[in-house]
Amino acid sequence: MATIKQQETSAGRVLNSSLKEDTDAPFRKKFGAKWDEYRRNWAAASRMEYRPDFPLFIRFETKFRCNLHCKMCAHGHPDLEKGYSYEGELNFKTYCRLIDECAEHNCPSIGMNHTNEPLLDKDLIERINYATKRGIMDIHMNTNSMLLTEEMSKKLLDTGLTRLCFSVDALTPEIFKKIRVDADYNKVMANIETFLNLKIKRNVELPATRVSLVLQEENKHEVEAFREYWVKKVDYVAVQRYVPISPFDQEENDSRAHATSFSPKEGKQKCSYAWESLFIHGDGLALPCAAHRARKIAVGNIHKNSLYEIWNSPAMEELRKKHKEGNLEGLRLCPTCIQ
């Protein structure tokens, strides 16, 4: 088998593996020099050397809703949901307003979900198509694949979606059942295969496909076999660091409050989210990072401020200053996540 190439992303939180010489090639072919500029800016932002005037990536959680109850997710812990859930959803009109602002500021990339299953969103296809129409280059989506029917796969392939990540987290049915609670292993595997086969049949390079695994006690022994199995089928395989999920008031006596030692990168971590991304929840709250508990450190609300104003707010600047200096004293969440 060809050599598996590995690339560290997201400041060491994710390790991608691929058999491809250049995973950016399909994007460069479609978007040209504009793509290379985006990736250069991202790399510099990840090193905390470039602070763009507007986020390079905005992830939208249209509603706090999922059809699974995975072990490492807030949806899998009823006692935690109160601290993460909220009323309301990001309606299509508001979403379009935000995408229009992204287009105005030449934002290159968006994501269609956060702590939710995007295929539950009846407006998903229209949302992707609107972002494509407004010139957003890189459009991401993660799915647990339970609702990825053949019909839905065809619809997604007809949009401007550029990256589709299948969250699987295990290689064998036994481990899958322990982690991805309420999911059907055979159905998930079949749905992913159907999508991949449709993509081959259409002879298209995009969306790029990824299968991911979040490192945990239950699956750490499967990592190498997982990578070797999937790297031949998808564009790249991601092994991700686990992020704590417990609310602040339980952090002293709840093991879920602290980052696990299982990580694709050893040693002290760093976090560059504040230079790269914003996360928008369905009720309008704007978060500075992907951590489950980030609602506790929200930096604004899209019903009160523009994305530009939130990105350039004192709260975001303070986060950048603290992380740049490596001094997390006084930050409520970050010390429990970066260890």
mmCIF file with all atom_site columns, C-alpha atoms in Angstrom, residues 59-63 65-67 111-125 127-128 140-145 147 152 156 161 164-165 167:
data_model
loop_
_atom_site.group_PDB
_atom_site.id
_atom_site.type_symbol
_atom_site.label_atom_id
_atom_site.label_alt_id
_atom_site.label_comp_id
_atom_site.label_asym_id
_atom_site.label_entity_id
_atom_site.label_seq_id
_atom_site.pdbx_PDB_ins_code
_atom_site.Cartn_x
_atom_site.Cartn_y
_atom_site.Cartn_z
_atom_site.occupancy
_atom_site.B_iso_or_equiv
_atom_site.pdbx_formal_charge
_atom_site.auth_seq_id
_atom_site.auth_comp_id
_atom_site.auth_asym_id
_atom_site.auth_atom_id
_atom_site.pdbx_PDB_model_num
ATOM 1  C CA . ARG A 1 59  ? -19.754 27.257 11.856 1.00 0.00 ? 59  ARG A CA 1
ATOM 2  C CA . PHE A 1 60  ? -23.548 27.349 12.126 1.00 0.00 ? 60  PHE A CA 1
ATOM 3  C CA . GLU A 1 61  ? -25.545 25.221 14.570 1.00 0.00 ? 61  GLU A CA 1
ATOM 4  C CA . THR A 1 62  ? -29.092 25.856 13.378 1.00 0.00 ? 62  THR A CA 1
ATOM 5  C CA . LYS A 1 63  ? -30.709 24.023 16.295 1.00 0.00 ? 63  LYS A CA 1
ATOM 6  C CA . ARG A 1 65  ? -30.861 18.684 18.014 1.00 0.00 ? 65  ARG A CA 1
ATOM 7  C CA . CYS A 1 66  ? -29.474 15.213 17.302 1.00 0.00 ? 66  CYS A CA 1
ATOM 8  C CA . ASN A 1 67  ? -30.863 11.751 16.687 1.00 0.00 ? 67  ASN A CA 1
ATOM 9  C CA . GLY A 1 111 ? -19.654 24.793 8.424  1.00 0.00 ? 111 GLY A CA 1
ATOM 10 C CA . MET A 1 112 ? -23.244 23.564 8.510  1.00 0.00 ? 112 MET A CA 1
ATOM 11 C CA . ASN A 1 113 ? -23.289 22.149 12.029 1.00 0.00 ? 113 ASN A CA 1
ATOM 12 C CA . HIS A 1 114 ? -21.719 22.155 15.474 1.00 0.00 ? 114 HIS A CA 1
ATOM 13 C CA . THR A 1 115 ? -23.261 20.029 18.268 1.00 0.00 ? 115 THR A CA 1
ATOM 14 C CA . ASN A 1 116 ? -26.157 18.934 16.084 1.00 0.00 ? 116 ASN A CA 1
ATOM 15 C CA . GLU A 1 117 ? -27.041 16.604 13.230 1.00 0.00 ? 117 GLU A CA 1
ATOM 16 C CA . PRO A 1 118 ? -27.466 18.774 10.107 1.00 0.00 ? 118 PRO A CA 1
ATOM 17 C CA . LEU A 1 119 ? -29.563 16.234 8.205  1.00 0.00 ? 119 LEU A CA 1
ATOM 18 C CA . LEU A 1 120 ? -32.393 16.975 10.649 1.00 0.00 ? 120 LEU A CA 1
ATOM 19 C CA . ASP A 1 121 ? -32.561 20.512 9.213  1.00 0.00 ? 121 ASP A CA 1
ATOM 20 C CA . LYS A 1 122 ? -35.293 20.733 6.575  1.00 0.00 ? 122 LYS A CA 1
ATOM 21 C CA . ASP A 1 123 ? -33.573 23.793 5.067  1.00 0.00 ? 123 ASP A CA 1
ATOM 22 C CA . LEU A 1 124 ? -30.105 22.228 4.822  1.00 0.00 ? 124 LEU A CA 1
ATOM 23 C CA . ILE A 1 125 ? -29.923 21.923 1.019  1.00 0.00 ? 125 ILE A CA 1
ATOM 24 C CA . ARG A 1 127 ? -28.712 26.772 3.101  1.00 0.00 ? 127 ARG A CA 1
ATOM 25 C CA . ILE A 1 128 ? -25.797 25.153 1.273  1.00 0.00 ? 128 ILE A CA 1
ATOM 26 C CA . HIS A 1 140 ? -18.199 21.834 5.463  1.00 0.00 ? 140 HIS A CA 1
ATOM 27 C CA . MET A 1 141 ? -20.648 19.399 6.979  1.00 0.00 ? 141 MET A CA 1
ATOM 28 C CA . ASN A 1 142 ? -20.331 16.645 9.585  1.00 0.00 ? 142 ASN A CA 1
ATOM 29 C CA . THR A 1 143 ? -22.928 13.887 9.831  1.00 0.00 ? 143 THR A CA 1
ATOM 30 C CA . ASN A 1 144 ? -23.480 10.703 11.816 1.00 0.00 ? 144 ASN A CA 1
ATOM 31 C CA . SER A 1 145 ? -24.773 9.230  8.518  1.00 0.00 ? 145 SER A CA 1
ATOM 32 C CA . LEU A 1 147 ? -30.112 9.866  7.730  1.00 0.00 ? 147 LEU A CA 1
ATOM 33 C CA . MET A 1 152 ? -30.117 12.718 0.368  1.00 0.00 ? 152 MET A CA 1
ATOM 34 C CA . LEU A 1 156 ? -25.868 16.841 -1.393 1.00 0.00 ? 156 LEU A CA 1
ATOM 35 C CA . LEU A 1 161 ? -20.737 21.257 -0.581 1.00 0.00 ? 161 LEU A CA 1
ATOM 36 C CA . LEU A 1 164 ? -18.326 15.956 4.022  1.00 0.00 ? 164 LEU A CA 1
ATOM 37 C CA . CYS A 1 165 ? -17.169 14.334 7.246  1.00 0.00 ? 165 CYS A CA 1
ATOM 38 C CA . SER A 1 167 ? -18.348 10.732 12.255 1.00 0.00 ? 167 SER A CA 1
#
